[in-house]
Amino acid sequence: MASQESFRRGDAVIFIVPHKIQRKRLEDMKISMKKKNIPLAESLGPNVTHVVTEFESVEQVEKVLKKEGWELPKTAHLVVIKWLTECLKASKIIDVQQSHKLKRTEETESGDKEEDGNLTVPEWACQRVARLVHLNKKLTDAIEVLQEHAELRDGHQDYSRALAFRRASCVLKSLPFAVQDVRQLEGLKDVGGHVKRVLSDLLDNGSSSEVQEILNSSWYQKMKLFTSVFGIGPSTAKKWIDNELESIKDVKRNSVRSSDWRVIWGLAFFEDLNSPVLRSEADRFLSIVQQEAEKLLPGVIVQLCGGFRRGKSSGHDVDILLTHPKEGSELGLLHNLLLALEKKDLILIGHKEKSSFRQEILFQDFKLSMRGQLDHFEKWLGICKFPKSFQEQRLDSCLHNDDSNSNSNCLSDHAAQDLDSVKHCEHSEADTQTQTQGNSQLHKASQEKSSEGTVPTCHSLNESFDGTSYEPSAKKAKCGSSLDACPDDLADSERDWVARRVDLIIAPYSQYYYALVGWTGSKHFNRDARLYAQKVLGLKLTSHGLFDMAKKEALPSSSEAEVFHHLKLPYRDPEDRNC
Ligand code: CTP
Ligand code: MN
Ligand code: MN
């Protein structure tokens, strides 16, 4: 970049914009320059390499230059007086550093516009601020359709294409201005030619034909629909399409029965699980979990994570992370907590995973196994029965929720926004740090491995559970003996509850703050932070900790801020991690 070039004394020609500088001071500067042999231009000609100004913003200079009829040479640096005084002190022309460059008023820590018109943003998404509400939503929505389309295609090159689209949308989210012209994106390496063409289309015509085509394609619509079933990934969805299934009804009617409990219950409760979980519901459920967990283990820490922690007003599930400052005391908590929730008739169906954590796992290479990129915490992934009354606080929570509009229709905005991101196969998704295509294939395979194979009817339902499933309600209501036996019948029955996806995760306290960062997300934030840790610091970041692979050493943290500190990243609040 030009700004990094050294100027030999003979090459540099400096012009001082006289406006705003006291006459005496200006005279002194000129005398010093003469003394030190630093070339001064009396007028702003094309030979000028450095333009020094006392103004505070590029806009102010541009205004004056226009008024005076002057033209800023294309390659010249626009610098603050500090640069000149440092040159005088050093008796030579020094390199122009970021701090010497005059800024635009609209600039924030997220985006800088160089005087040559090039925009620079921090290289890594985890270094930037990305909020739910930002200035380029129309553009990022469109780019994320392309991302999603690539993910659903799930072919050879598609994972890296999807990631490239995500990177582009991620940059747009942290820009401090609404893009009006793609030329404003000059110099952003995450925004490639393809994305620029789509953005041009959007900016010029209000819509992109490529995005529109995808949105209108029945393949995309069906893939979106089928992958929104809990437990279904692209490969099963494709099979359903190949079998000419068009709707969830078709899937049910054609007795496409999976042996995977997620798919069985996910299909039966499709409507429930596809309606957004409200913040009020998450809060009500959280407080019950808090109450019950505290009874079982006084001093327990119960933390709402995921999208809600990042400020979303609705989501597709409720993620709750639990720990206790006395390491080891958390053992057995999950089992007892599930019994307590079952007693309160809050559990529909779920699966408890034992902790698969072993110290050696931490030092395994990323690429060794996909499993190594998922976490190894003890957890329960399931579906709960949320009483409909949990939704009653709607209005209240709207009024208290700082990210929602204060008008009566507070649900519409964010709920609609968040609905776009409602997905149900998410927890099978491995957070890949290495992002190789091989991994992509592997992870899709692992995602769907348990949903392959078919089981004909609900009568064999109980046999199909593998013993680790936690299905008290299903046990209680045996197939054949009661109408409630079948998930479908239960779903169709009159009920005062809604089926909701819940993740309960248990972390040992020594890993808690890493688990907190990992389970807060966003997914892309994690992906990016993990890749950054590996590439820039040579460290391995997971939800279990941060590891120096060479030294075989862990870097423990006792707060989220410490996690960021170890990563040499500016601390970001959860609300700022929405990339
Ligand atoms: N996560 C994880 N390990 C998993 C599953 C999820 O670390 N096995 C992380 C995800 O990367 C994400 C967070 O946990 O950052 C929450 O996941 P998820 O519920 O899928 O996403 P949300 O961001 O909460 O989105 P939503 O509001 O739709 O639930
Ligand atoms: Mn979530
Ligand atoms: Mn989740």
XYZ file of C-alpha atoms and ligand atoms in Angstrom:
610
model
C 0.000 0.000 0.000
C 1.195 3.498 -0.781
C 0.927 4.558 2.823
C 3.509 2.007 3.854
C 6.068 3.168 1.305
C 9.045 5.077 2.459
C 9.665 8.332 0.726
C 13.193 9.252 0.081
C 13.725 12.868 0.920
C 14.065 13.819 -2.709
C 10.713 12.237 -3.619
C 8.555 13.959 -1.061
C 6.882 17.280 -1.706
C 4.753 18.707 1.037
C 1.896 21.121 0.810
C 0.352 22.660 3.875
C -3.326 23.611 3.701
C -3.072 27.015 5.378
C -6.688 27.181 6.584
C -7.257 26.921 10.311
C -3.531 27.212 11.115
C -2.424 30.330 12.985
C -0.221 32.496 10.786
C 2.683 32.533 13.244
C 2.608 28.770 13.612
C 2.506 28.283 9.872
C 5.515 30.576 9.421
C 7.465 28.652 12.088
C 6.711 25.342 10.422
C 7.863 26.610 7.059
C 11.110 27.930 8.536
C 11.802 24.606 10.255
C 11.136 22.733 7.035
C 13.569 24.913 5.149
C 16.198 24.356 7.809
C 15.768 20.601 7.631
C 15.677 20.542 3.866
C 12.156 19.211 3.668
C 10.665 20.287 0.329
C 7.687 22.568 0.581
C 5.294 23.265 -2.297
C 3.788 26.755 -2.449
C 0.789 25.483 -4.407
C -1.108 22.226 -4.623
C 0.294 20.736 -7.828
C 0.390 17.156 -9.097
C 3.937 16.729 -7.727
C 2.713 17.029 -4.126
C 3.038 13.776 -2.177
C 1.829 14.857 1.263
C -0.951 17.290 2.075
C -0.808 18.486 5.669
C -3.880 19.909 7.330
C -5.235 21.160 10.612
C -8.779 20.191 9.637
C -10.400 17.347 11.515
C -12.001 15.441 8.696
C -11.503 14.584 5.057
C -14.878 16.122 4.274
C -13.780 19.504 5.631
C -10.657 19.461 3.470
C -12.612 18.411 0.406
C -14.953 21.344 0.933
C -12.104 23.850 1.155
C -10.249 22.385 -1.793
C -13.367 22.662 -3.890
C -13.888 26.259 -2.833
C -10.299 27.161 -3.687
C -10.444 25.275 -6.979
C -7.621 23.008 -5.892
C -7.374 19.361 -6.715
C -5.945 16.746 -4.387
C -3.309 14.717 -6.284
C -4.559 11.136 -6.524
C -1.549 9.563 -4.884
C -0.988 12.180 -2.206
C -1.323 11.371 1.473
C -3.702 13.558 3.427
C -2.123 13.845 6.868
C -2.553 15.657 10.151
C 0.005 18.177 11.423
C 1.292 15.589 13.882
C 2.942 13.832 10.923
C 4.854 16.974 9.937
C 6.034 17.707 13.459
C 7.304 14.133 13.734
C 9.149 14.545 10.428
C 10.701 17.742 11.699
C 11.695 16.048 14.915
C 13.240 13.131 13.018
C 14.758 15.501 10.423
C 13.451 13.243 7.684
C 10.293 12.172 5.909
C 8.725 9.442 7.995
C 6.234 6.790 6.876
C 2.589 7.671 7.140
C 1.010 5.619 9.893
C -2.696 5.021 10.451
C -2.675 7.627 13.229
C -1.321 10.264 10.836
C -4.100 9.857 8.321
C -6.976 12.280 8.316
C -10.230 10.482 8.990
C -13.698 10.847 7.605
C -16.358 11.909 10.112
C -18.394 8.766 9.511
C -15.469 6.569 10.418
C -15.601 4.371 13.454
C -13.385 1.640 14.770
C -15.105 -0.646 12.309
C -14.235 1.061 9.095
C -11.623 3.459 7.867
C -11.578 5.227 4.593
C -8.138 6.031 3.399
C -7.488 9.267 1.607
C -6.955 7.387 -1.634
C -10.560 6.243 -1.345
C -9.738 2.748 -0.169
C -11.818 1.402 2.637
C -10.160 -0.709 5.263
C -11.833 -2.760 7.943
C -10.061 -5.022 10.419
C -9.189 -8.234 8.633
C -11.028 -10.602 10.950
C -14.734 -10.532 11.728
C -13.950 -11.188 15.388
C -12.078 -7.865 15.461
C -15.079 -5.915 14.240
C -18.381 -4.811 15.725
C -21.376 -6.523 14.119
C -24.822 -5.711 15.450
C -28.232 -7.167 14.751
C -29.444 -3.832 13.524
C -27.081 -2.371 10.964
C -27.171 -0.117 7.937
C -26.936 -2.650 5.135
C -29.610 -5.195 5.975
C -31.146 -5.299 2.527
C -27.772 -6.121 1.039
C -26.732 -8.680 3.646
C -30.099 -10.446 3.422
C -29.546 -10.905 -0.300
C -25.957 -12.081 0.101
C -27.050 -14.531 2.786
C -29.531 -16.066 0.350
C -26.546 -16.841 -1.878
C -24.705 -18.222 1.145
C -27.606 -20.409 2.124
C -28.064 -21.604 -1.430
C -24.413 -22.663 -1.570
C -24.753 -24.442 1.778
C -27.819 -26.305 0.629
C -26.196 -27.353 -2.624
C -23.442 -28.797 -0.486
C -21.289 -29.734 -3.441
C -17.579 -29.834 -3.982
C -16.851 -26.107 -4.035
C -19.958 -24.968 -2.242
C -18.711 -24.784 1.315
C -15.958 -22.337 0.452
C -18.368 -20.362 -1.704
C -20.820 -20.198 1.175
C -18.076 -18.984 3.449
C -17.009 -16.323 0.969
C -20.577 -15.008 0.850
C -20.722 -15.022 4.641
C -17.469 -13.089 4.861
C -18.834 -10.467 2.490
C -22.100 -10.078 4.377
C -20.156 -9.930 7.592
C -18.088 -6.972 6.372
C -21.210 -5.158 5.217
C -22.728 -5.604 8.671
C -19.938 -3.689 10.332
C -19.747 -0.765 7.907
C -20.523 2.576 9.536
C -22.491 3.778 6.509
C -25.212 2.517 4.199
C -23.623 1.468 0.943
C -25.004 3.411 -1.977
C -22.462 2.579 -4.616
C -20.218 -0.466 -4.924
C -17.306 1.887 -5.506
C -17.532 2.621 -1.796
C -16.372 -0.955 -1.219
C -13.116 -0.566 -3.120
C -10.284 -2.160 -1.197
C -12.373 -4.566 0.895
C -10.827 -7.924 0.209
C -13.795 -9.853 1.581
C -16.073 -8.346 -1.055
C -15.243 -10.090 -4.310
C -16.366 -9.572 -7.875
C -19.381 -11.852 -7.665
C -20.741 -10.131 -4.574
C -20.059 -6.720 -6.114
C -22.092 -7.635 -9.188
C -25.012 -8.707 -7.012
C -24.742 -5.562 -4.910
C -24.637 -3.370 -8.018
C -27.780 -5.028 -9.205
C -29.440 -4.438 -5.856
C -28.333 -0.823 -5.639
C -29.220 0.004 -9.224
C -32.437 -1.956 -9.640
C -33.640 -2.555 -6.116
C -33.286 -6.306 -6.540
C -30.836 -8.887 -7.796
C -31.934 -11.232 -10.539
C -29.596 -13.937 -9.251
C -31.017 -13.759 -5.735
C -34.556 -13.528 -7.038
C -34.052 -16.595 -9.170
C -32.891 -18.576 -6.164
C -35.754 -17.359 -4.007
C -38.239 -18.308 -6.728
C -36.755 -21.704 -7.423
C -38.864 -24.539 -6.086
C -35.710 -26.548 -5.308
C -34.502 -23.843 -2.939
C -37.906 -23.457 -1.352
C -38.198 -27.188 -0.737
C -34.659 -27.470 0.566
C -35.319 -24.616 2.993
C -38.524 -26.267 4.116
C -37.094 -29.756 4.573
C -33.857 -28.686 6.263
C -35.925 -26.715 8.728
C -37.086 -30.050 10.158
C -35.148 -30.817 13.358
C -32.441 -33.342 12.480
C -32.656 -32.985 8.699
C -29.641 -31.838 6.700
C -29.189 -31.209 2.985
C -28.579 -34.823 1.957
C -31.840 -36.188 3.373
C -33.680 -33.124 2.111
C -32.323 -33.839 -1.382
C -33.516 -37.452 -1.161
C -36.994 -36.274 -0.269
C -36.982 -33.948 -3.245
C -35.728 -36.771 -5.481
C -38.655 -38.834 -4.230
C -40.917 -36.045 -5.430
C -42.034 -34.945 -2.006
C -43.244 -31.364 -2.011
C -44.393 -30.566 1.485
C -44.154 -31.646 5.107
C -47.565 -33.204 4.612
C -46.149 -35.279 1.751
C -43.274 -36.394 3.934
C -45.638 -37.473 6.675
C -48.158 -39.042 4.317
C -45.570 -41.063 2.475
C -44.531 -42.715 5.720
C -41.023 -41.470 5.328
C -40.128 -42.475 8.828
C -36.720 -41.880 10.188
C -35.293 -43.803 13.111
C -33.857 -40.562 14.434
C -35.882 -39.278 17.364
C -35.172 -35.722 16.221
C -36.813 -36.298 12.858
C -39.781 -38.208 14.288
C -40.613 -35.488 16.778
C -39.383 -32.721 14.513
C -41.916 -33.728 11.857
C -44.741 -34.228 14.303
C -44.191 -30.834 15.912
C -43.039 -29.075 12.769
C -45.379 -26.091 13.119
C -44.545 -25.522 16.775
C -40.834 -25.786 16.224
C -40.949 -23.466 13.240
C -42.687 -20.676 15.049
C -40.194 -18.328 16.686
C -39.435 -18.749 20.377
C -40.089 -15.439 22.069
C -37.787 -13.787 24.524
C -40.519 -13.970 27.175
C -40.683 -17.748 26.736
C -36.926 -18.063 27.050
C -36.961 -15.938 30.198
C -39.810 -17.881 31.803
C -38.168 -21.209 31.088
C -34.779 -19.914 32.205
C -36.151 -18.845 35.558
C -37.642 -22.291 36.137
C -34.329 -23.921 35.260
C -32.583 -21.476 37.588
C -34.966 -22.273 40.421
C -34.728 -26.026 40.011
C -30.967 -26.048 39.504
C -30.412 -23.846 42.539
C -32.451 -26.276 44.653
C -30.304 -29.146 43.435
C -26.979 -27.349 43.542
C -26.880 -24.083 45.486
C -24.575 -21.533 43.879
C -25.098 -22.937 40.393
C -24.595 -20.488 37.503
C -27.346 -20.673 34.894
C -26.728 -18.585 31.788
C -28.929 -17.980 28.772
C -26.702 -18.118 25.674
C -27.151 -18.237 21.900
C -29.040 -15.613 19.976
C -30.970 -14.330 22.980
C -27.721 -13.415 24.721
C -26.694 -11.547 21.592
C -29.847 -9.461 21.929
C -32.259 -11.218 19.598
C -35.882 -10.869 20.571
C -36.772 -14.272 19.189
C -34.965 -17.423 18.215
C -35.338 -20.993 17.140
C -34.390 -22.522 20.471
C -33.301 -21.796 24.035
C -29.635 -22.414 24.845
C -28.780 -22.631 28.534
C -25.286 -23.126 29.897
C -24.805 -24.333 33.482
C -21.750 -24.502 35.712
C -20.688 -24.237 39.348
C -17.635 -22.431 40.736
C -16.773 -25.546 42.705
C -15.408 -27.718 39.953
C -16.797 -31.237 40.042
C -19.953 -30.308 41.904
C -21.742 -30.015 38.549
C -21.526 -33.772 38.041
C -24.961 -35.339 38.187
C -26.709 -31.999 37.944
C -28.093 -32.530 34.448
C -29.673 -35.861 35.306
C -31.409 -34.450 38.362
C -32.397 -31.275 36.596
C -34.090 -33.279 33.845
C -35.996 -35.266 36.447
C -37.118 -32.028 38.085
C -38.224 -30.558 34.751
C -39.998 -33.807 33.918
C -41.815 -33.621 37.230
C -43.034 -30.187 36.190
C -44.207 -31.774 32.920
C -41.897 -29.609 30.858
C -40.080 -32.357 28.960
C -41.367 -33.777 25.694
C -38.405 -35.676 24.299
C -34.653 -35.342 24.194
C -31.277 -36.913 24.164
C -28.666 -36.707 26.894
C -25.064 -36.865 25.774
C -22.394 -37.831 28.238
C -19.307 -35.695 28.439
C -16.775 -37.012 25.975
C -14.095 -34.685 27.205
C -10.595 -36.016 27.685
C -7.508 -33.885 28.191
C -5.868 -35.352 25.067
C -8.690 -34.064 22.901
C -7.486 -30.548 23.474
C -4.192 -31.241 21.830
C -5.498 -33.145 18.872
C -5.043 -31.393 15.584
C -8.094 -29.630 14.217
C -8.133 -31.646 11.099
C -7.919 -34.993 12.824
C -11.585 -35.340 13.469
C -14.797 -33.511 12.951
C -15.774 -34.483 16.441
C -12.856 -32.432 17.681
C -14.566 -29.341 16.383
C -17.824 -29.993 18.108
C -17.649 -29.652 21.820
C -17.460 -32.505 24.286
C -19.629 -31.170 27.077
C -22.287 -33.168 28.822
C -25.519 -31.857 27.329
C -29.157 -32.460 26.666
C -30.609 -31.567 23.295
C -34.316 -31.864 23.234
C -37.806 -30.563 22.926
C -39.650 -29.081 25.875
C -43.286 -28.351 26.499
C -43.587 -24.607 27.063
C -46.978 -23.667 28.524
C -48.700 -21.199 26.219
C -48.835 -18.849 29.179
C -45.080 -18.335 28.733
C -45.983 -16.191 25.764
C -48.258 -13.945 27.747
C -45.484 -11.623 28.750
C -45.171 -10.696 25.119
C -46.195 -7.090 25.612
C -44.180 -6.743 28.813
C -41.063 -8.164 27.394
C -41.489 -6.010 24.337
C -41.650 -2.934 26.467
C -38.601 -3.957 28.408
C -36.641 -5.267 25.542
C -34.263 -2.590 24.417
C -33.788 -4.005 20.957
C -37.446 -4.007 20.043
C -39.583 -1.157 18.876
C -41.725 0.366 21.534
C -44.855 0.303 19.411
C -47.540 -2.294 19.866
C -46.421 -4.311 16.890
C -43.092 -5.000 18.495
C -42.967 -8.590 17.406
C -43.082 -7.946 13.732
C -39.692 -6.410 13.089
C -37.319 -8.624 14.897
C -39.393 -11.722 14.880
C -39.560 -11.436 11.131
C -35.837 -10.803 10.935
C -35.040 -13.633 13.245
C -37.365 -15.996 11.494
C -35.049 -15.886 8.555
C -32.412 -17.534 10.625
C -34.656 -20.212 12.052
C -32.960 -23.507 11.396
C -33.311 -26.846 12.913
C -30.317 -28.851 11.941
C -27.967 -26.442 13.619
C -26.588 -28.521 16.402
C -25.294 -31.126 14.136
C -23.353 -28.439 12.442
C -19.748 -28.586 13.337
C -18.038 -25.292 13.794
C -15.184 -25.772 11.460
C -11.988 -23.974 12.074
C -10.160 -25.364 9.142
C -12.995 -25.180 6.708
C -11.744 -27.662 4.204
C -14.117 -29.149 1.709
C -13.362 -32.522 3.142
C -14.565 -31.338 6.466
C -17.672 -29.966 4.923
C -18.563 -33.317 3.462
C -17.701 -35.053 6.674
C -19.756 -32.762 8.761
C -22.784 -33.120 6.620
C -22.344 -36.854 6.810
C -22.107 -36.811 10.574
C -25.028 -34.448 10.722
C -27.291 -36.871 9.039
C -25.858 -40.161 10.010
C -28.441 -40.758 12.668
C -31.330 -39.721 10.514
C -30.657 -42.200 7.762
C -32.564 -45.447 7.698
C -36.263 -45.759 8.081
C -38.663 -47.119 10.618
C -42.152 -47.796 9.307
C -44.583 -46.701 11.990
C -44.815 -45.257 15.411
C -45.464 -48.714 16.852
C -41.801 -49.472 16.727
C -40.993 -46.102 18.174
C -39.838 -47.341 21.522
C -37.490 -49.885 20.043
C -35.978 -47.228 17.912
C -34.702 -45.247 20.846
C -31.202 -46.110 21.694
C -31.386 -46.010 25.443
C -29.604 -42.721 25.749
C -32.688 -40.862 24.648
C -34.476 -39.112 27.407
C -38.116 -39.598 26.652
C -40.142 -39.706 29.832
C -43.318 -38.450 28.184
C -43.034 -40.948 25.390
C -42.492 -43.748 27.881
C -45.451 -42.673 29.905
C -47.703 -42.713 26.899
C -46.977 -46.018 25.226
C -47.869 -46.468 21.598
C -51.004 -48.480 21.200
C -52.211 -48.061 24.773
C -53.055 -44.415 24.474
C -53.805 -41.948 21.731
C -50.997 -39.788 23.032
C -48.592 -42.531 22.178
C -47.707 -41.262 18.735
C -45.934 -37.969 18.376
C -48.335 -37.050 15.576
C -51.382 -37.703 17.705
C -49.868 -35.849 20.603
C -49.154 -32.913 18.328
C -52.740 -32.948 17.039
C -54.269 -33.275 20.488
C -55.687 -30.301 22.304
C -52.918 -28.962 24.456
C -51.951 -25.892 26.426
C -48.295 -26.037 25.540
C -46.016 -25.457 22.581
C -43.095 -27.676 21.636
C -39.819 -25.780 21.901
C -36.220 -26.769 21.163
C -33.972 -26.543 24.206
C -30.239 -27.121 24.659
C -28.894 -27.585 28.178
C -25.117 -27.667 28.444
C -22.980 -28.441 31.486
C -19.477 -26.977 31.613
C -16.819 -27.528 34.276
C -15.988 -24.122 35.753
C -12.402 -24.171 34.473
C -13.782 -24.235 30.924
C -16.847 -22.118 31.558
C -15.815 -18.801 29.998
C -14.680 -20.484 26.814
C -17.957 -22.406 26.746
C -19.773 -19.115 27.270
C -18.069 -17.495 24.275
C -18.659 -20.630 22.169
C -22.326 -21.017 23.058
C -23.013 -17.308 22.685
C -21.861 -17.285 19.076
C -22.675 -16.252 16.528
C -21.666 -19.308 14.585
C -19.716 -17.175 12.185
C -18.087 -15.286 15.039
C -16.858 -18.622 16.418
C -15.677 -19.830 13.050
C -13.784 -16.644 12.448
C -12.315 -16.391 15.947
C -11.103 -19.985 15.764
C -9.508 -19.497 12.384
C -7.968 -16.220 13.546
C -6.550 -17.881 16.675
C -5.002 -20.602 14.555
C -3.659 -18.468 11.726
C -2.597 -15.345 13.592
C -1.652 -16.616 17.037
C -0.946 -20.272 16.370
C -3.420 -21.156 19.104
C -6.322 -23.570 19.154
C -9.581 -22.074 20.350
C -12.509 -24.291 21.292
C -15.422 -24.136 23.723
C -13.166 -25.953 26.191
C -10.292 -23.517 26.188
C -7.420 -21.908 24.357
C -4.352 -24.012 23.743
C -0.817 -23.478 22.695
C -0.286 -26.588 20.636
C 3.485 -26.200 20.510
C 3.919 -25.713 24.233
C 1.087 -28.126 25.058
C -0.184 -25.472 27.372
C -3.667 -24.195 28.178
C -4.447 -20.503 28.705
C -7.155 -20.459 31.381
C -9.637 -17.579 31.655
C -11.794 -16.450 34.520
C -13.926 -14.037 32.534
C -15.033 -13.483 28.968
C -12.837 -10.387 28.868
C -9.864 -12.579 29.664
C -10.703 -14.858 26.749
C -10.565 -11.838 24.439
C -7.406 -10.636 26.132
C -5.626 -13.941 25.528
C -6.762 -13.743 21.935
C -5.359 -10.225 21.620
C -8.796 -9.085 20.507
C -10.689 -5.999 21.649
C -13.452 -7.145 24.006
C -16.830 -7.306 22.288
C -20.159 -7.442 24.081
C -22.397 -10.312 22.983
C -24.580 -7.767 21.108
C -21.543 -6.904 18.990
C -20.857 -10.509 17.997
C -23.711 -10.770 15.513
C -21.639 -11.360 12.409
N -22.966 -24.180 19.293
C -21.883 -24.902 19.722
N -21.892 -26.252 19.702
C -22.978 -26.904 19.283
C -24.098 -26.190 18.861
C -24.069 -24.810 18.879
O -20.892 -24.308 20.122
N -22.980 -28.223 19.289
C -22.921 -22.719 19.328
C -23.217 -22.123 17.998
O -22.030 -21.892 17.291
C -23.895 -20.855 18.341
C -24.493 -21.084 19.715
O -23.906 -22.275 20.191
O -22.959 -19.844 18.425
C -25.980 -21.184 19.682
O -26.369 -22.073 18.667
P -27.783 -22.001 17.967
O -28.862 -22.183 18.936
O -27.750 -22.944 16.822
O -27.793 -20.565 17.288
P -28.323 -19.184 17.796
O -27.290 -18.214 17.440
O -28.755 -19.269 19.209
O -29.551 -18.933 16.857
P -31.112 -19.058 17.224
O -31.472 -17.769 17.849
O -31.804 -19.288 15.934
O -31.257 -20.213 18.153
Mn -30.094 -20.764 19.888
Mn -29.066 -24.200 20.124
